[in-house]
Amino acid sequence: FIAYFCKRIQLLMINFIAIDFETATAARDSICEVGICVVRDGEVVETRSWLVRPPHNRYHFWNIKIHGIRPEDTEDAPDFAEVWDEIERTYLDDYDTFVAHNYTFDRSCLHAAADLYRIHLPRLRWHCTLATARRIYGMRCNKLGYLCSALGIPEGTHHRAGDDAEMCARLFLHELAAIGN
């Protein structure tokens, strides 16, 4: 009982933002949707997503097949610089840790878009739910949707940034509980 109580107290002190990007093309700076899930004191407190107008509002067929976002959906959307400004102003004073599933993809999207729009990024810590899942679960598949389904984590619409960010946040909390924080 005491071990459980100590583990729960540690989880209550966990604060992070799970983040997910969808891209319009194979280029990492072609972000067309950003999703975040804010976790404060070990609880999901907010999930948001923004459609983003990628450079020249250009899309590739295969990317549309994956996420369903089309040029007409983003023709009047803000560009990444505007969306990032809102994320930075609203969230990053209180959070310096990002969590992503296959964080190398999401981190590379953020850095590529920051380079394109000449955005100075704050120092951020990153955690990868994919790498952690590979270490602790031993499942035959480590895709976000598969893991969430197998672990009983509520699923949203796959490849929509807000839903994927929330699934990632809940997976990370599950992983922390599984490894004893």
PDB file of C-alpha atoms in Angstrom:
ATOM      1  CA  PHE A   1       0.000   0.000   0.000  1.00  0.00           C
ATOM      2  CA  ILE A   2       2.779   2.443   0.874  1.00  0.00           C
ATOM      3  CA  ALA A   3       4.575   1.734  -2.423  1.00  0.00           C
ATOM      4  CA  TYR A   4       1.348   2.377  -4.350  1.00  0.00           C
ATOM      5  CA  PHE A   5       0.764   5.613  -2.437  1.00  0.00           C
ATOM      6  CA  CYS A   6       4.330   6.833  -3.101  1.00  0.00           C
ATOM      7  CA  LYS A   7       4.009   5.970  -6.801  1.00  0.00           C
ATOM      8  CA  ARG A   8       0.715   7.897  -7.003  1.00  0.00           C
ATOM      9  CA  ILE A   9       2.285  10.948  -5.336  1.00  0.00           C
ATOM     10  CA  GLN A  10       5.130  10.866  -7.872  1.00  0.00           C
ATOM     11  CA  LEU A  11       2.623  10.715 -10.743  1.00  0.00           C
ATOM     12  CA  LEU A  12       0.764  13.697  -9.290  1.00  0.00           C
ATOM     13  CA  MET A  13       3.882  15.816  -9.707  1.00  0.00           C
ATOM     14  CA  ILE A  14       4.188  15.040 -13.437  1.00  0.00           C
ATOM     15  CA  ASN A  15       3.720  18.013 -15.789  1.00  0.00           C
ATOM     16  CA  PHE A  16       4.276  17.883 -19.546  1.00  0.00           C
ATOM     17  CA  ILE A  17       2.799  18.572 -22.959  1.00  0.00           C
ATOM     18  CA  ALA A  18       2.280  15.722 -25.396  1.00  0.00           C
ATOM     19  CA  ILE A  19       2.605  17.061 -28.923  1.00  0.00           C
ATOM     20  CA  ASP A  20       1.817  15.670 -32.356  1.00  0.00           C
ATOM     21  CA  PHE A  21       2.291  17.021 -35.876  1.00  0.00           C
ATOM     22  CA  GLU A  22       0.650  16.031 -39.143  1.00  0.00           C
ATOM     23  CA  THR A  23       2.403  17.039 -42.353  1.00  0.00           C
ATOM     24  CA  ALA A  24       1.082  17.877 -45.786  1.00  0.00           C
ATOM     25  CA  THR A  25       4.057  16.445 -47.677  1.00  0.00           C
ATOM     26  CA  ALA A  26       7.182  14.450 -46.896  1.00  0.00           C
ATOM     27  CA  ALA A  27       8.912  17.709 -45.925  1.00  0.00           C
ATOM     28  CA  ARG A  28       9.112  18.059 -42.154  1.00  0.00           C
ATOM     29  CA  ASP A  29       8.293  21.783 -42.332  1.00  0.00           C
ATOM     30  CA  SER A  30       4.970  21.121 -44.103  1.00  0.00           C
ATOM     31  CA  ILE A  31       2.976  21.008 -40.861  1.00  0.00           C
ATOM     32  CA  CYS A  32      -0.771  21.049 -41.526  1.00  0.00           C
ATOM     33  CA  GLU A  33      -2.000  20.264 -38.011  1.00  0.00           C
ATOM     34  CA  VAL A  34      -0.592  20.598 -34.493  1.00  0.00           C
ATOM     35  CA  GLY A  35      -2.097  18.914 -31.468  1.00  0.00           C
ATOM     36  CA  ILE A  36      -1.178  19.211 -27.825  1.00  0.00           C
ATOM     37  CA  CYS A  37      -2.362  17.548 -24.651  1.00  0.00           C
ATOM     38  CA  VAL A  38      -1.481  19.310 -21.413  1.00  0.00           C
ATOM     39  CA  VAL A  39      -0.865  17.154 -18.335  1.00  0.00           C
ATOM     40  CA  ARG A  40      -0.671  18.880 -14.968  1.00  0.00           C
ATOM     41  CA  ASP A  41      -0.130  16.994 -11.735  1.00  0.00           C
ATOM     42  CA  GLY A  42      -0.491  13.692 -13.565  1.00  0.00           C
ATOM     43  CA  GLU A  43      -3.916  14.525 -15.033  1.00  0.00           C
ATOM     44  CA  VAL A  44      -4.961  15.468 -18.567  1.00  0.00           C
ATOM     45  CA  VAL A  45      -6.271  19.023 -18.240  1.00  0.00           C
ATOM     46  CA  GLU A  46      -6.550  20.195 -21.847  1.00  0.00           C
ATOM     47  CA  THR A  47      -6.333  18.901 -25.406  1.00  0.00           C
ATOM     48  CA  ARG A  48      -6.194  21.269 -28.367  1.00  0.00           C
ATOM     49  CA  SER A  49      -5.440  21.161 -32.050  1.00  0.00           C
ATOM     50  CA  TRP A  50      -4.897  23.745 -34.749  1.00  0.00           C
ATOM     51  CA  LEU A  51      -5.116  23.367 -38.494  1.00  0.00           C
ATOM     52  CA  VAL A  52      -2.063  25.015 -40.034  1.00  0.00           C
ATOM     53  CA  ARG A  53      -1.583  26.312 -43.572  1.00  0.00           C
ATOM     54  CA  PRO A  54       1.575  24.570 -44.824  1.00  0.00           C
ATOM     55  CA  PRO A  55       3.955  26.387 -47.190  1.00  0.00           C
ATOM     56  CA  HIS A  56       2.118  27.162 -50.447  1.00  0.00           C
ATOM     57  CA  ASN A  57      -0.769  25.075 -49.041  1.00  0.00           C
ATOM     58  CA  ARG A  58       0.675  22.158 -51.020  1.00  0.00           C
ATOM     59  CA  TYR A  59      -0.257  18.557 -50.173  1.00  0.00           C
ATOM     60  CA  HIS A  60       0.793  15.131 -51.354  1.00  0.00           C
ATOM     61  CA  PHE A  61      -1.793  12.461 -52.070  1.00  0.00           C
ATOM     62  CA  TRP A  62      -0.348   9.952 -49.592  1.00  0.00           C
ATOM     63  CA  ASN A  63      -0.341  12.413 -46.713  1.00  0.00           C
ATOM     64  CA  ILE A  64      -4.001  13.225 -47.354  1.00  0.00           C
ATOM     65  CA  LYS A  65      -4.747   9.476 -47.348  1.00  0.00           C
ATOM     66  CA  ILE A  66      -3.159   9.182 -43.903  1.00  0.00           C
ATOM     67  CA  HIS A  67      -4.788  12.090 -42.052  1.00  0.00           C
ATOM     68  CA  GLY A  68      -7.609  13.261 -44.303  1.00  0.00           C
ATOM     69  CA  ILE A  69      -6.610  16.935 -44.146  1.00  0.00           C
ATOM     70  CA  ARG A  70      -6.937  18.661 -47.532  1.00  0.00           C
ATOM     71  CA  PRO A  71      -5.799  22.006 -48.975  1.00  0.00           C
ATOM     72  CA  GLU A  72      -9.322  23.406 -48.700  1.00  0.00           C
ATOM     73  CA  ASP A  73      -9.231  22.681 -44.959  1.00  0.00           C
ATOM     74  CA  THR A  74      -6.172  24.857 -44.422  1.00  0.00           C
ATOM     75  CA  GLU A  75      -6.412  27.562 -47.080  1.00  0.00           C
ATOM     76  CA  ASP A  76      -7.608  30.098 -44.470  1.00  0.00           C
ATOM     77  CA  ALA A  77      -5.741  28.596 -41.495  1.00  0.00           C
ATOM     78  CA  PRO A  78      -2.879  30.434 -39.794  1.00  0.00           C
ATOM     79  CA  ASP A  79       0.680  29.532 -40.699  1.00  0.00           C
ATOM     80  CA  PHE A  80       2.895  27.681 -38.257  1.00  0.00           C
ATOM     81  CA  ALA A  81       4.489  30.866 -36.873  1.00  0.00           C
ATOM     82  CA  GLU A  82       1.092  32.144 -35.714  1.00  0.00           C
ATOM     83  CA  VAL A  83       0.124  28.829 -34.127  1.00  0.00           C
ATOM     84  CA  TRP A  84       3.492  28.428 -32.423  1.00  0.00           C
ATOM     85  CA  ASP A  85       3.252  31.954 -31.037  1.00  0.00           C
ATOM     86  CA  GLU A  86      -0.023  31.004 -29.343  1.00  0.00           C
ATOM     87  CA  ILE A  87       1.411  27.742 -27.990  1.00  0.00           C
ATOM     88  CA  GLU A  88       4.487  29.508 -26.674  1.00  0.00           C
ATOM     89  CA  ARG A  89       2.569  32.383 -25.044  1.00  0.00           C
ATOM     90  CA  THR A  90      -0.098  30.151 -23.525  1.00  0.00           C
ATOM     91  CA  TYR A  91       1.800  27.059 -22.408  1.00  0.00           C
ATOM     92  CA  LEU A  92       5.574  27.195 -22.434  1.00  0.00           C
ATOM     93  CA  ASP A  93       6.049  29.392 -19.372  1.00  0.00           C
ATOM     94  CA  ASP A  94       4.726  26.506 -17.287  1.00  0.00           C
ATOM     95  CA  TYR A  95       5.967  23.500 -19.304  1.00  0.00           C
ATOM     96  CA  ASP A  96       9.407  22.647 -20.635  1.00  0.00           C
ATOM     97  CA  THR A  97       8.875  18.962 -21.375  1.00  0.00           C
ATOM     98  CA  PHE A  98       7.385  17.587 -24.575  1.00  0.00           C
ATOM     99  CA  VAL A  99       6.326  13.984 -25.013  1.00  0.00           C
ATOM    100  CA  ALA A 100       5.725  12.413 -28.417  1.00  0.00           C
ATOM    101  CA  HIS A 101       5.307   8.959 -29.920  1.00  0.00           C
ATOM    102  CA  ASN A 102       8.377   8.571 -32.136  1.00  0.00           C
ATOM    103  CA  TYR A 103       9.652  11.915 -30.962  1.00  0.00           C
ATOM    104  CA  THR A 104      12.362  12.053 -33.619  1.00  0.00           C
ATOM    105  CA  PHE A 105       9.633  12.778 -36.182  1.00  0.00           C
ATOM    106  CA  ASP A 106       7.814  15.389 -34.112  1.00  0.00           C
ATOM    107  CA  ARG A 107      10.995  17.085 -32.927  1.00  0.00           C
ATOM    108  CA  SER A 108      12.292  17.248 -36.498  1.00  0.00           C
ATOM    109  CA  CYS A 109       8.986  18.803 -37.634  1.00  0.00           C
ATOM    110  CA  LEU A 110       9.203  21.446 -34.931  1.00  0.00           C
ATOM    111  CA  HIS A 111      12.831  22.275 -35.749  1.00  0.00           C
ATOM    112  CA  ALA A 112      12.241  22.348 -39.515  1.00  0.00           C
ATOM    113  CA  ALA A 113       9.248  24.669 -39.151  1.00  0.00           C
ATOM    114  CA  ALA A 114      11.171  26.850 -36.697  1.00  0.00           C
ATOM    115  CA  ASP A 115      13.982  27.147 -39.244  1.00  0.00           C
ATOM    116  CA  LEU A 116      11.551  27.983 -42.034  1.00  0.00           C
ATOM    117  CA  TYR A 117       9.772  30.699 -40.029  1.00  0.00           C
ATOM    118  CA  ARG A 118      12.898  31.884 -38.181  1.00  0.00           C
ATOM    119  CA  ILE A 119      11.480  31.021 -34.782  1.00  0.00           C
ATOM    120  CA  HIS A 120      13.788  30.794 -31.790  1.00  0.00           C
ATOM    121  CA  LEU A 121      12.777  27.705 -29.837  1.00  0.00           C
ATOM    122  CA  PRO A 122      13.136  27.549 -26.073  1.00  0.00           C
ATOM    123  CA  ARG A 123      15.144  24.754 -24.514  1.00  0.00           C
ATOM    124  CA  LEU A 124      12.826  21.751 -24.295  1.00  0.00           C
ATOM    125  CA  ARG A 125      13.191  18.298 -22.798  1.00  0.00           C
ATOM    126  CA  TRP A 126      11.758  15.433 -24.867  1.00  0.00           C
ATOM    127  CA  HIS A 127      10.504  11.970 -23.947  1.00  0.00           C
ATOM    128  CA  CYS A 128       9.551   9.283 -26.437  1.00  0.00           C
ATOM    129  CA  THR A 129       6.651   6.946 -25.695  1.00  0.00           C
ATOM    130  CA  LEU A 130       7.678   4.702 -28.598  1.00  0.00           C
ATOM    131  CA  ALA A 131      11.171   4.090 -27.198  1.00  0.00           C
ATOM    132  CA  THR A 132       9.765   3.503 -23.724  1.00  0.00           C
ATOM    133  CA  ALA A 133       7.109   1.097 -25.016  1.00  0.00           C
ATOM    134  CA  ARG A 134       9.759  -0.925 -26.831  1.00  0.00           C
ATOM    135  CA  ARG A 135      11.735  -1.215 -23.586  1.00  0.00           C
ATOM    136  CA  ILE A 136       8.933  -2.167 -21.219  1.00  0.00           C
ATOM    137  CA  TYR A 137       6.039  -3.869 -23.012  1.00  0.00           C
ATOM    138  CA  GLY A 138       7.474  -6.422 -25.441  1.00  0.00           C
ATOM    139  CA  MET A 139       4.483  -6.179 -27.768  1.00  0.00           C
ATOM    140  CA  ARG A 140       4.620  -7.335 -31.362  1.00  0.00           C
ATOM    141  CA  CYS A 141       3.612  -3.857 -32.543  1.00  0.00           C
ATOM    142  CA  ASN A 142       4.480  -0.477 -31.044  1.00  0.00           C
ATOM    143  CA  LYS A 143       2.242   1.816 -33.084  1.00  0.00           C
ATOM    144  CA  LEU A 144       0.369   4.341 -30.963  1.00  0.00           C
ATOM    145  CA  GLY A 145      -3.085   3.005 -31.803  1.00  0.00           C
ATOM    146  CA  TYR A 146      -2.100  -0.608 -31.205  1.00  0.00           C
ATOM    147  CA  LEU A 147      -0.510   0.168 -27.843  1.00  0.00           C
ATOM    148  CA  CYS A 148      -3.488   2.213 -26.685  1.00  0.00           C
ATOM    149  CA  SER A 149      -5.903  -0.522 -27.710  1.00  0.00           C
ATOM    150  CA  ALA A 150      -3.838  -3.262 -26.075  1.00  0.00           C
ATOM    151  CA  LEU A 151      -3.403  -1.276 -22.843  1.00  0.00           C
ATOM    152  CA  GLY A 152      -7.020  -0.105 -22.592  1.00  0.00           C
ATOM    153  CA  ILE A 153      -6.183   3.548 -23.207  1.00  0.00           C
ATOM    154  CA  PRO A 154      -9.058   5.502 -24.800  1.00  0.00           C
ATOM    155  CA  GLU A 155      -8.487   6.060 -28.496  1.00  0.00           C
ATOM    156  CA  GLY A 156      -9.501   8.971 -30.670  1.00  0.00           C
ATOM    157  CA  THR A 157      -9.218   9.483 -34.411  1.00  0.00           C
ATOM    158  CA  HIS A 158      -5.794   8.233 -35.454  1.00  0.00           C
ATOM    159  CA  HIS A 159      -3.618  10.698 -37.359  1.00  0.00           C
ATOM    160  CA  ARG A 160      -5.537  13.712 -36.121  1.00  0.00           C
ATOM    161  CA  ALA A 161      -3.058  15.684 -34.072  1.00  0.00           C
ATOM    162  CA  GLY A 162      -5.171  16.490 -31.007  1.00  0.00           C
ATOM    163  CA  ASP A 163      -6.386  12.922 -30.582  1.00  0.00           C
ATOM    164  CA  ASP A 164      -2.909  11.475 -31.152  1.00  0.00           C
ATOM    165  CA  ALA A 165      -1.420  13.928 -28.642  1.00  0.00           C
ATOM    166  CA  GLU A 166      -3.955  12.893 -26.004  1.00  0.00           C
ATOM    167  CA  MET A 167      -3.415   9.189 -26.683  1.00  0.00           C
ATOM    168  CA  CYS A 168       0.330   9.799 -26.367  1.00  0.00           C
ATOM    169  CA  ALA A 169      -0.132  11.654 -23.062  1.00  0.00           C
ATOM    170  CA  ARG A 170      -2.227   8.844 -21.629  1.00  0.00           C
ATOM    171  CA  LEU A 171       0.260   6.247 -22.891  1.00  0.00           C
ATOM    172  CA  PHE A 172       3.117   8.136 -21.211  1.00  0.00           C
ATOM    173  CA  LEU A 173       1.249   8.236 -17.912  1.00  0.00           C
ATOM    174  CA  HIS A 174       0.635   4.482 -18.254  1.00  0.00           C
ATOM    175  CA  GLU A 175       4.322   3.911 -18.972  1.00  0.00           C
ATOM    176  CA  LEU A 176       5.361   5.973 -15.947  1.00  0.00           C
ATOM    177  CA  ALA A 177       3.051   3.959 -13.731  1.00  0.00           C
ATOM    178  CA  ALA A 178       4.376   0.704 -15.222  1.00  0.00           C
ATOM    179  CA  ILE A 179       8.021   1.550 -14.554  1.00  0.00           C
ATOM    180  CA  GLY A 180       7.383   3.065 -11.151  1.00  0.00           C
ATOM    181  CA  ASN A 181       8.159   6.622 -12.291  1.00  0.00           C
TER     182      ASN A 181
END
